[in-house]
Short mmCIF file of C-alpha atoms in Angstrom, two decimals:
data_model
loop_
_atom_site.label_atom_id
_atom_site.label_comp_id
_atom_site.label_asym_id
_atom_site.label_seq_id
_atom_site.Cartn_x
_atom_site.Cartn_y
_atom_site.Cartn_z
CA MET A 30 8.92 -0.11 5.03
CA PRO A 31 9.13 0.87 2.10
CA ARG A 32 7.37 0.15 -0.92
CA LEU A 33 9.39 -1.74 -3.67
CA PHE A 34 8.59 -2.83 -6.93
CA THR A 35 11.25 -4.38 -9.67
CA ALA A 36 11.94 -2.86 -12.76
CA LEU A 37 14.36 -2.39 -15.69
CA GLU A 38 16.21 1.19 -15.47
CA ILE A 39 16.40 3.57 -18.15
CA PRO A 40 19.83 4.54 -19.51
CA ASP A 41 20.81 7.76 -19.06
CA ASP A 42 20.17 8.99 -23.07
CA VAL A 43 17.48 7.73 -23.50
CA GLY A 44 15.90 9.25 -20.33
CA ALA A 45 17.34 12.27 -21.67
CA ALA A 46 15.55 12.00 -25.22
CA LEU A 47 12.57 11.07 -23.13
CA SER A 48 12.81 14.01 -21.09
CA THR A 49 12.76 16.45 -24.02
CA TYR A 50 8.91 16.32 -24.48
CA ARG A 51 8.91 17.57 -20.87
CA GLY A 52 6.41 20.69 -20.61
CA GLY A 53 2.78 21.95 -22.50
CA LEU A 54 0.37 19.64 -20.07
CA SER A 55 -1.54 21.52 -18.07
CA GLY A 56 -2.23 19.61 -14.75
CA ALA A 57 0.91 17.75 -15.26
CA ARG A 58 3.57 16.54 -12.82
CA TRP A 59 6.81 15.58 -14.64
CA LEU A 60 8.56 12.63 -12.87
CA ASP A 61 12.82 13.85 -13.55
CA ALA A 62 13.96 11.87 -15.97
CA GLU A 63 16.70 10.19 -13.08
CA ASN A 64 13.42 7.97 -11.72
CA TYR A 65 12.07 7.06 -15.11
CA HIS A 66 11.43 3.23 -15.31
CA VAL A 67 9.61 -0.37 -16.52
CA THR A 68 7.79 -1.51 -13.63
CA LEU A 69 7.67 -5.37 -14.02
CA ARG A 70 5.73 -6.17 -10.76
CA PHE A 71 5.00 -4.14 -7.81
CA LEU A 72 5.65 -5.74 -4.30
CA GLY A 73 4.15 -3.11 -2.28
CA ASP A 74 4.63 -1.82 1.61
CA ILE A 75 5.60 -5.68 2.45
CA ASP A 76 7.65 -6.48 6.17
CA GLU A 77 11.28 -7.56 5.81
CA ASP A 78 10.75 -11.10 6.45
CA THR A 79 9.07 -10.86 2.50
CA ALA A 80 11.31 -8.25 1.49
CA GLN A 81 13.99 -10.97 1.93
CA GLU A 82 12.13 -13.68 0.91
CA ALA A 83 11.54 -11.64 -2.35
CA ALA A 84 15.08 -10.76 -3.31
CA TYR A 85 16.31 -14.26 -2.33
CA LEU A 86 13.77 -15.66 -5.25
CA LEU A 87 15.21 -13.05 -7.86
CA GLY A 88 18.49 -14.23 -7.35
CA GLN A 89 17.30 -17.07 -9.06
CA VAL A 90 16.61 -15.54 -12.12
CA ARG A 91 17.94 -16.24 -15.02
CA ARG A 92 17.61 -14.63 -18.36
CA ALA A 93 19.94 -12.80 -21.30
CA PRO A 94 19.81 -9.07 -21.69
CA PHE A 95 17.23 -8.27 -24.53
CA ASP A 96 16.51 -5.11 -26.46
CA VAL A 97 14.04 -2.69 -25.22
CA THR A 98 11.95 -0.50 -28.17
CA LEU A 99 10.30 2.28 -27.14
CA GLY A 100 7.06 2.92 -29.08
CA GLY A 101 5.24 6.30 -29.09
CA LEU A 102 3.55 8.08 -26.39
CA ASP A 103 0.28 7.22 -25.06
CA ALA A 104 -1.63 7.67 -21.77
CA PHE A 105 -3.74 5.76 -19.03
CA GLY A 106 -6.51 6.24 -18.27
CA GLY A 107 -9.17 6.68 -20.77
CA ALA A 108 -11.54 9.90 -20.15
CA ARG A 109 -9.91 10.52 -16.97
CA PRO A 110 -6.52 10.60 -17.91
CA ARG A 111 -4.16 9.74 -14.75
CA ALA A 112 -0.66 9.67 -16.94
CA LEU A 113 1.58 10.69 -19.67
CA ILE A 114 3.80 7.28 -20.47
CA ALA A 115 5.97 6.31 -23.49
CA ARG A 116 5.11 2.63 -24.27
CA VAL A 117 7.23 0.11 -24.08
CA THR A 118 6.74 -2.87 -27.91
CA PRO A 119 6.21 -5.68 -25.87
CA SER A 120 8.49 -8.41 -26.79
CA SER A 121 8.56 -12.23 -25.60
CA ALA A 122 11.50 -11.30 -23.19
CA ILE A 123 10.33 -8.69 -21.32
CA ILE A 124 6.55 -10.44 -20.75
CA GLU A 125 8.99 -13.45 -19.63
CA LEU A 126 10.78 -12.07 -17.61
CA GLN A 127 7.75 -10.03 -15.87
CA ALA A 128 5.69 -13.34 -15.51
CA GLU A 129 8.74 -14.85 -13.70
CA HIS A 130 8.56 -11.80 -11.08
CA GLU A 131 5.17 -12.30 -10.83
CA ARG A 132 5.41 -16.26 -9.99
CA LEU A 133 8.27 -15.75 -7.67
CA MET A 134 6.10 -12.84 -5.82
CA ARG A 135 3.59 -15.34 -5.41
CA ARG A 136 5.65 -17.68 -3.89
CA ALA A 137 6.73 -15.22 -1.65
CA GLY A 138 3.37 -15.65 -0.55
CA MET A 139 2.40 -12.13 -2.79
CA PRO A 140 -1.63 -11.74 -4.33
CA ALA A 141 -1.51 -12.33 -7.92
CA GLU A 142 -1.49 -8.39 -9.38
CA ARG A 143 -4.65 -8.20 -10.85
CA ARG A 144 -3.68 -5.51 -13.72
CA LYS A 145 -2.47 -6.69 -17.02
CA PHE A 146 1.10 -6.06 -17.90
CA THR A 147 1.36 -2.71 -20.12
CA PRO A 148 5.48 -2.45 -20.57
CA HIS A 149 5.63 1.19 -20.08
CA VAL A 150 7.87 4.93 -18.65
CA THR A 151 5.63 6.74 -16.95
CA LEU A 152 6.82 10.52 -17.86
CA ALA A 153 3.82 12.52 -15.78
CA ARG A 154 1.25 12.07 -13.34
CA LEU A 155 -1.68 13.39 -14.26
CA ARG A 156 -4.05 15.79 -12.44
CA ASP A 157 -7.24 17.54 -14.10
CA SER A 158 -5.66 17.56 -17.13
CA SER A 159 -8.60 17.39 -19.42
CA SER A 160 -8.75 14.00 -21.79
CA ARG A 161 -8.88 17.17 -24.56
CA ALA A 162 -5.66 18.80 -23.80
CA VAL A 163 -3.92 14.85 -22.88
CA ALA A 164 -4.90 13.84 -27.02
CA ASP A 165 -3.95 17.46 -28.62
CA TYR A 166 -0.99 16.91 -26.65
CA LEU A 167 -0.16 13.69 -27.69
CA GLY A 168 -1.43 14.18 -31.93
CA LEU A 169 1.47 17.37 -31.44
CA ARG A 170 4.28 14.89 -29.95
CA GLY A 171 3.68 11.87 -31.35
CA GLY A 172 6.25 9.98 -29.57
CA PRO A 173 9.82 8.76 -29.41
CA PRO A 174 10.95 7.04 -32.47
CA GLY A 175 13.35 4.71 -32.30
CA LEU A 176 14.67 5.30 -29.01
CA SER A 177 15.85 1.87 -27.16
CA PHE A 178 17.93 -0.07 -24.97
CA ARG A 179 19.67 -2.76 -23.83
CA ALA A 180 18.53 -4.22 -20.59
CA GLU A 181 21.08 -5.73 -19.07
CA ARG A 182 19.82 -6.53 -15.17
CA PHE A 183 16.77 -5.48 -13.61
CA VAL A 184 16.57 -3.93 -10.48
CA LEU A 185 14.78 -3.97 -7.03
CA TYR A 186 13.26 -0.49 -5.80
CA SER A 187 12.05 0.67 -3.19
CA SER A 188 9.99 4.14 -2.50
CA ARG A 189 8.95 6.08 0.10
CA ASP A 190 4.96 6.47 0.18
CA SER A 191 4.28 10.32 -1.46
CA VAL A 192 2.54 11.49 -4.28
CA GLY A 193 4.81 8.93 -6.69
CA GLY A 194 7.18 9.88 -9.21
CA GLY A 195 10.24 9.32 -7.17
CA PRO A 196 12.76 9.07 -5.49
CA TYR A 197 13.69 5.63 -6.05
CA VAL A 198 15.66 3.77 -4.65
CA VAL A 199 18.05 0.51 -6.02
CA GLU A 200 17.84 -2.14 -2.77
CA ALA A 201 19.22 -4.79 -5.27
CA ALA A 202 21.01 -5.54 -9.08
CA TYR A 203 20.22 -8.75 -10.74
CA PRO A 204 22.37 -9.35 -13.88
CA LEU A 205 20.65 -10.43 -16.89
CA ARG A 206 22.89 -13.22 -18.08
#
């Protein structure tokens, strides 16, 4: 069974703008722009019955479209950086959508997500990148000011068990209306 997660897709123009930050960081494994997304809820490797229940429950979500704004670049991992990201400015709309996904997945029998929701777009996975090199990179690049898009739907993605970063397949799409 593939790994499943819910997410907001990144429009092509925003992905193209984010992809201009590729390069210049040793130890970075850059994601392709078509695999950029904002993860809402990781479901993991689940059985077919649970996946069908999750897909059904996600179809019950009724939320209005909303604007998503990207902030600056950042990194996860502190002294041992593991990912280079573009921050997503938290809004009540994205926080509430993620919280609803969490409630629905728990209703489907999945354990609670242990990590605090931090909306972001992963640009690169980092291996053997020093915290100094990441800090220098971030200091030079700043971040994507003014990038935003309208979230018109969320999707249920699948990914294959690999080193991460895609390819991701849209298994189902759910309009925000």
